[in-house]
PDB file of C-alpha atoms in Angstrom:
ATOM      1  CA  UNK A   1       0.000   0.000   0.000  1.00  0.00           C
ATOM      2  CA  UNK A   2       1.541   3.745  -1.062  1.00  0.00           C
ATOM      3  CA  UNK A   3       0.701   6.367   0.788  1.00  0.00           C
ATOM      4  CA  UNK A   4       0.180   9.501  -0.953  1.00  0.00           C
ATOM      5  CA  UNK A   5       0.772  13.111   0.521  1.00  0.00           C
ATOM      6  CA  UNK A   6      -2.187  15.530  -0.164  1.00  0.00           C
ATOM      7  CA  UNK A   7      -1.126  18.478  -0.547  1.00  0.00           C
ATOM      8  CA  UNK A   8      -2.167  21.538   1.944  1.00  0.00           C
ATOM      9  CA  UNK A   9      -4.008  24.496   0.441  1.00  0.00           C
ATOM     10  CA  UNK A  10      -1.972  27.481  -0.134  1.00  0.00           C
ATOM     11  CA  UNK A  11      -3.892  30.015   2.129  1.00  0.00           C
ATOM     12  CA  UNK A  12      -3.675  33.404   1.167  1.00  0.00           C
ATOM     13  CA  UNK A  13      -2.816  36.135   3.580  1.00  0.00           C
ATOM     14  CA  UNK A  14      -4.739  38.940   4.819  1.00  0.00           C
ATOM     15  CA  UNK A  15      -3.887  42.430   3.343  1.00  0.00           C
ATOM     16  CA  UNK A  16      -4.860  45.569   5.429  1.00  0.00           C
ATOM     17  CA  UNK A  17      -5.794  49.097   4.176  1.00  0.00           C
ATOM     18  CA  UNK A  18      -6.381  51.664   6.549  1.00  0.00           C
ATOM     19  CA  UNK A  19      -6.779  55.701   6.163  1.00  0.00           C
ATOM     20  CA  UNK A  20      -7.130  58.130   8.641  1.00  0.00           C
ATOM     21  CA  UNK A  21     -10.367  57.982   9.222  1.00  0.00           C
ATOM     22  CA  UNK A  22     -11.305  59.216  13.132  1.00  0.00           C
ATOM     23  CA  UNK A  23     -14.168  56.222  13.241  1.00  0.00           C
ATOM     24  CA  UNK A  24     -11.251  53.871  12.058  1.00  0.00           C
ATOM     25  CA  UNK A  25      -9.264  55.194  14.750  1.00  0.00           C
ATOM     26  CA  UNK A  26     -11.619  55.521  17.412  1.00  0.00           C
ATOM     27  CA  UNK A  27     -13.320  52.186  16.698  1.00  0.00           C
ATOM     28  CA  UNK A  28     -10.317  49.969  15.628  1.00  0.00           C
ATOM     29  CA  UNK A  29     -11.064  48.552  12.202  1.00  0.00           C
ATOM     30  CA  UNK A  30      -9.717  49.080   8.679  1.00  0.00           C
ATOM     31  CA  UNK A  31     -11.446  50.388   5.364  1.00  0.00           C
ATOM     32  CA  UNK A  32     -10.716  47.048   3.888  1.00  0.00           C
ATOM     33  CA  UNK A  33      -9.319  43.764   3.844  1.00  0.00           C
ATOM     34  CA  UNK A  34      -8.241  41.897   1.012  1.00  0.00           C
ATOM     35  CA  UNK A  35      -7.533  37.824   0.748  1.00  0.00           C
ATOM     36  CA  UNK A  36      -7.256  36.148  -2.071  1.00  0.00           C
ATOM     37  CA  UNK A  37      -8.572  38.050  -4.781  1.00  0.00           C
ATOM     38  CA  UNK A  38     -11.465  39.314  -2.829  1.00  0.00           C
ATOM     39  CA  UNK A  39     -11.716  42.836  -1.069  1.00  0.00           C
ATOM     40  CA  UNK A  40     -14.278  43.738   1.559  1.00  0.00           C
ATOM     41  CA  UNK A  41     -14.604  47.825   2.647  1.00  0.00           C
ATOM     42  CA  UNK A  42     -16.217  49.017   5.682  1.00  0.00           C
ATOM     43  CA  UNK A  43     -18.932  51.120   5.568  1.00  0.00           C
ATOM     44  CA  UNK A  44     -17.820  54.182   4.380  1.00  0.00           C
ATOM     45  CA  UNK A  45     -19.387  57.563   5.066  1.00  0.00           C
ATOM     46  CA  UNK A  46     -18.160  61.284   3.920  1.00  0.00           C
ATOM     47  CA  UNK A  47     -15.693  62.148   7.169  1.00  0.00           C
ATOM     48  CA  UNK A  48     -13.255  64.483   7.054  1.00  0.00           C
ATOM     49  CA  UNK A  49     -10.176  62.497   7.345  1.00  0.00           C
ATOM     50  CA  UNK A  50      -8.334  65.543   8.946  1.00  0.00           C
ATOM     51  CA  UNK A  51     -11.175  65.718  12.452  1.00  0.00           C
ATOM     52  CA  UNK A  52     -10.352  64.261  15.775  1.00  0.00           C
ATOM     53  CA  UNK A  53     -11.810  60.934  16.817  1.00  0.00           C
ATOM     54  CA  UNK A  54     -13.377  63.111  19.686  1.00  0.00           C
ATOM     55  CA  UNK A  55     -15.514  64.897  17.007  1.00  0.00           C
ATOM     56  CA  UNK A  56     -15.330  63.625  14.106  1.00  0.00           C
ATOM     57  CA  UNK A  57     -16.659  66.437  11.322  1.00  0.00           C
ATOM     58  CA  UNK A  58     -19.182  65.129   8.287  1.00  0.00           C
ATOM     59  CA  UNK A  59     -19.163  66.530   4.954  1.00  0.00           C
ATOM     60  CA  UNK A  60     -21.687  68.143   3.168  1.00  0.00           C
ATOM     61  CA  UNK A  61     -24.298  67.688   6.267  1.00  0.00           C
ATOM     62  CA  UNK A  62     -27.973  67.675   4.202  1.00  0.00           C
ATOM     63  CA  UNK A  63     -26.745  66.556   1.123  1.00  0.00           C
ATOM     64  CA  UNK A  64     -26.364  62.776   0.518  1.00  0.00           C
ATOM     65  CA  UNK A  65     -25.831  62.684  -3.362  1.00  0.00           C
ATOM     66  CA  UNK A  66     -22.134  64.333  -2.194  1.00  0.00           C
ATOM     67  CA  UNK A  67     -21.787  62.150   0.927  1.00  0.00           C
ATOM     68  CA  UNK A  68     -22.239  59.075  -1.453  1.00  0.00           C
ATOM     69  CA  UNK A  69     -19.800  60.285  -4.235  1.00  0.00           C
ATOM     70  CA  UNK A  70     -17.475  61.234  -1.569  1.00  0.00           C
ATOM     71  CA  UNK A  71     -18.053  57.471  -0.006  1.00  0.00           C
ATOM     72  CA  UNK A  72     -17.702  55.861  -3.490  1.00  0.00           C
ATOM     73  CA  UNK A  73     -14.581  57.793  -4.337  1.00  0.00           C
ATOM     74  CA  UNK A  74     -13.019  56.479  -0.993  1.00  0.00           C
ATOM     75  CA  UNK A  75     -14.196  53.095  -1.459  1.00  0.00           C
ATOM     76  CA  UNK A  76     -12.191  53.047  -4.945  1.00  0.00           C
ATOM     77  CA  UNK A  77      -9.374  54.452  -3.456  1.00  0.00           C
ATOM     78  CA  UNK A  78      -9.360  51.909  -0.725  1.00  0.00           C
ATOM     79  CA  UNK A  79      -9.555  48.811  -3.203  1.00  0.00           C
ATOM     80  CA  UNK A  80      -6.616  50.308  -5.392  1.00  0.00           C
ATOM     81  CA  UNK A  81      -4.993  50.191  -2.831  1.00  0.00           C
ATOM     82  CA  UNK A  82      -5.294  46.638  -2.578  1.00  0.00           C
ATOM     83  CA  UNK A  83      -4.611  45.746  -5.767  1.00  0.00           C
ATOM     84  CA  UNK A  84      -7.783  46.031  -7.704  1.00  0.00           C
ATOM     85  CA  UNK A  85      -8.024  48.555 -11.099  1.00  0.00           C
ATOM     86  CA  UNK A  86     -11.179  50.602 -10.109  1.00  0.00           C
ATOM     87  CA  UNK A  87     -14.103  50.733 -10.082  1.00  0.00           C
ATOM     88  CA  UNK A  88     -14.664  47.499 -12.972  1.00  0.00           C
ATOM     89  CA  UNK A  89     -13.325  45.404 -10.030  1.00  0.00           C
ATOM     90  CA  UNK A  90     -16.496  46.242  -7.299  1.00  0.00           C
ATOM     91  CA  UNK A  91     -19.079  43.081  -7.868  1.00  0.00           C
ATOM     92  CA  UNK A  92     -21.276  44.324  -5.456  1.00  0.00           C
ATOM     93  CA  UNK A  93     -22.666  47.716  -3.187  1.00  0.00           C
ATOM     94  CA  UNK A  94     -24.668  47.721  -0.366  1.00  0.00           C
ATOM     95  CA  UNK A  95     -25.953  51.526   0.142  1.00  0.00           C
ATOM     96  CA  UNK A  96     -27.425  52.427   3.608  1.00  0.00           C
ATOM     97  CA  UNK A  97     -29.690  56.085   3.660  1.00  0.00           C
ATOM     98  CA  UNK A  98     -31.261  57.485   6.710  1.00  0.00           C
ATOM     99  CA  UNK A  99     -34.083  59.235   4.655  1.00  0.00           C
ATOM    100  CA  UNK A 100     -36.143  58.097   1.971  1.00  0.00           C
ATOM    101  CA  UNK A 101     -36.391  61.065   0.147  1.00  0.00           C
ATOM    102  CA  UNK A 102     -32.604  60.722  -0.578  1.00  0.00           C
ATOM    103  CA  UNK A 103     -32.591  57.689  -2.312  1.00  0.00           C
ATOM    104  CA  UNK A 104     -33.170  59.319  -5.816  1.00  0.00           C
ATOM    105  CA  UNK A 105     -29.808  61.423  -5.137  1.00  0.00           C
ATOM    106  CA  UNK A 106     -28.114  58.560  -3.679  1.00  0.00           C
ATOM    107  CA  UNK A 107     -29.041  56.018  -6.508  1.00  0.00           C
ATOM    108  CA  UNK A 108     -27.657  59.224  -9.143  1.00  0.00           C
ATOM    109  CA  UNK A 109     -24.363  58.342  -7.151  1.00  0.00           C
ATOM    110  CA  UNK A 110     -24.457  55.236  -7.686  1.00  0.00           C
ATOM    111  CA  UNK A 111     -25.178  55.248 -11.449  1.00  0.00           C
ATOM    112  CA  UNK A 112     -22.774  58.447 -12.156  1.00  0.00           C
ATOM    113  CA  UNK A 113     -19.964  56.163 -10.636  1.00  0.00           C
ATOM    114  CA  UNK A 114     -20.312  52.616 -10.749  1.00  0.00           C
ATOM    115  CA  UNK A 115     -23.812  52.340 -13.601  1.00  0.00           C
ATOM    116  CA  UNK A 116     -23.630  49.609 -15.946  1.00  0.00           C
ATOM    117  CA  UNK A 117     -23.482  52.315 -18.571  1.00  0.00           C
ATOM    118  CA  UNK A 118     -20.163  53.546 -17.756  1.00  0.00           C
ATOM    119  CA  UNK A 119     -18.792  50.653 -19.474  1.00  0.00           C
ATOM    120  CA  UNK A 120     -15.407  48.911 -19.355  1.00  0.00           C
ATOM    121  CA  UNK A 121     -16.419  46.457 -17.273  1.00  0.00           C
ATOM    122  CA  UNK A 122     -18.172  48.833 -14.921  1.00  0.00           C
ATOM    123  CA  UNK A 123     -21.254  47.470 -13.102  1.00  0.00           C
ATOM    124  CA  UNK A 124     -22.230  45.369  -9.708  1.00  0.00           C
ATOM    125  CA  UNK A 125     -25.320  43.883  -7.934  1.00  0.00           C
ATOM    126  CA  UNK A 126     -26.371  46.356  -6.128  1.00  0.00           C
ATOM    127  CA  UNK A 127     -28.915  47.217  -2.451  1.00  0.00           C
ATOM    128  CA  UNK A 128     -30.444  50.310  -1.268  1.00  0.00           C
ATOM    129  CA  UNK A 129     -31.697  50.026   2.249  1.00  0.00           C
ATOM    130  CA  UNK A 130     -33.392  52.925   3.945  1.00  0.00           C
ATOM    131  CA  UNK A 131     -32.246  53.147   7.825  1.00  0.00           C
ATOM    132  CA  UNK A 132     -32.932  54.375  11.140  1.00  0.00           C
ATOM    133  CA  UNK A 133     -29.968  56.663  11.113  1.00  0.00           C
ATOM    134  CA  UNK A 134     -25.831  56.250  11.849  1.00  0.00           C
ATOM    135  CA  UNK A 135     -23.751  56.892  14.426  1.00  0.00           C
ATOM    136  CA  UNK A 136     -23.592  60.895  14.071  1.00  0.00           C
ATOM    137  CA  UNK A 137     -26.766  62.542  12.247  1.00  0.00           C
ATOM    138  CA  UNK A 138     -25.237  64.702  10.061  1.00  0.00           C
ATOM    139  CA  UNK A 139     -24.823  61.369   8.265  1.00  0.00           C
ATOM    140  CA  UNK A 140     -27.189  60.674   5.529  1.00  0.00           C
ATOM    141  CA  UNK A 141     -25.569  57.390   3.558  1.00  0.00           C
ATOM    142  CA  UNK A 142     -23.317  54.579   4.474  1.00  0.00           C
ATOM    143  CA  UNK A 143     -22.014  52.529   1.261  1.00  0.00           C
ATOM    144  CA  UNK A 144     -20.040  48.933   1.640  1.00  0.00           C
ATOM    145  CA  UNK A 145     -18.565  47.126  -1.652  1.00  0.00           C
ATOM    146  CA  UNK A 146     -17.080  44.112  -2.408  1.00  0.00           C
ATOM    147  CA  UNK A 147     -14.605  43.669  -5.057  1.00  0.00           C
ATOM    148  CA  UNK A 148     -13.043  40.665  -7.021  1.00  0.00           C
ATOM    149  CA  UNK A 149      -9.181  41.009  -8.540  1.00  0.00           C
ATOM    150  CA  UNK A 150      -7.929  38.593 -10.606  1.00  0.00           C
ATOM    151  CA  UNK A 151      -5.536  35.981  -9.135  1.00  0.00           C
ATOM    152  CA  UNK A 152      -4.701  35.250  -5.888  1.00  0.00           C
ATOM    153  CA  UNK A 153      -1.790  36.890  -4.053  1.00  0.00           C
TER     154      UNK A 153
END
């Protein structure tokens, strides 16, 4: 009888991204993780990276179509950080909004940065959730994305 070894499963590492967020700071997490050739970002809100974790400031309070692009354009820079091209590489966005009279504004984010009509590969599944509020209420939308690179690292 021959035994045979089976190989063990090459397990890909965790990769960290952090910015200088205050809630990252204050809470202990980071923006996103990547393993393998998925990446997973936090729930991302417009903060201004430069405020204290004692008070951290919002952007734009009142207007959630600029929170969101401000949240998308963080997200993006988070997952390029991690390897992945852009936005092509996000397969899906969850979207949190405290009021329902901002989803029209928050869904125009959405399309004017990661629509199917963009092209190039652009385009994920996609949820809209409406929400009792966030942590701070100057905080109108809350936007989480998964992404998918090619190979493993």
């Amino acid at each position: 009888m021959s035994s045979q070894t089976t190989p063990s499963p090459t397990i890909a590492k965790k990769q960290y991204h952090g910015t200088n967020s205050p809630w990252e700071a204050k809470i202990g997490y980071y923006r996103a993780i990547r393993r393998g050739p998925f990446i997973f970002v936090s729930g991302t809100t417009a903060v201004d990276l430069s405020s204290d974790t004692t008070s951290p400031k919002v952007l734009h309070p009142g207007d959630a179509k600029a929170q969101a692009l401000i949240s998308f354009k963080e997200i993006i820079k988070a997952i390029q950080a991690l390897g992945a091209r852009g936005a092509e590489d996000i397969v899906r966005t969850k979207m949190f909004v405290q009021r329902q009279e901002d989803c029209a504004a928050v869904a125009k984010a959405f399309t004017e940065v990661l629509g199917k009509q963009n092209g190039n590969g652009v385009g994920c599944a996609a949820t809209m959730i409406v929400v009792g509020g966030f942590v701070d209420p100057d905080m109108l939308v809350e936007i989480e994305c998964d992404a998918m690179v090619d190979g493993i690292e």
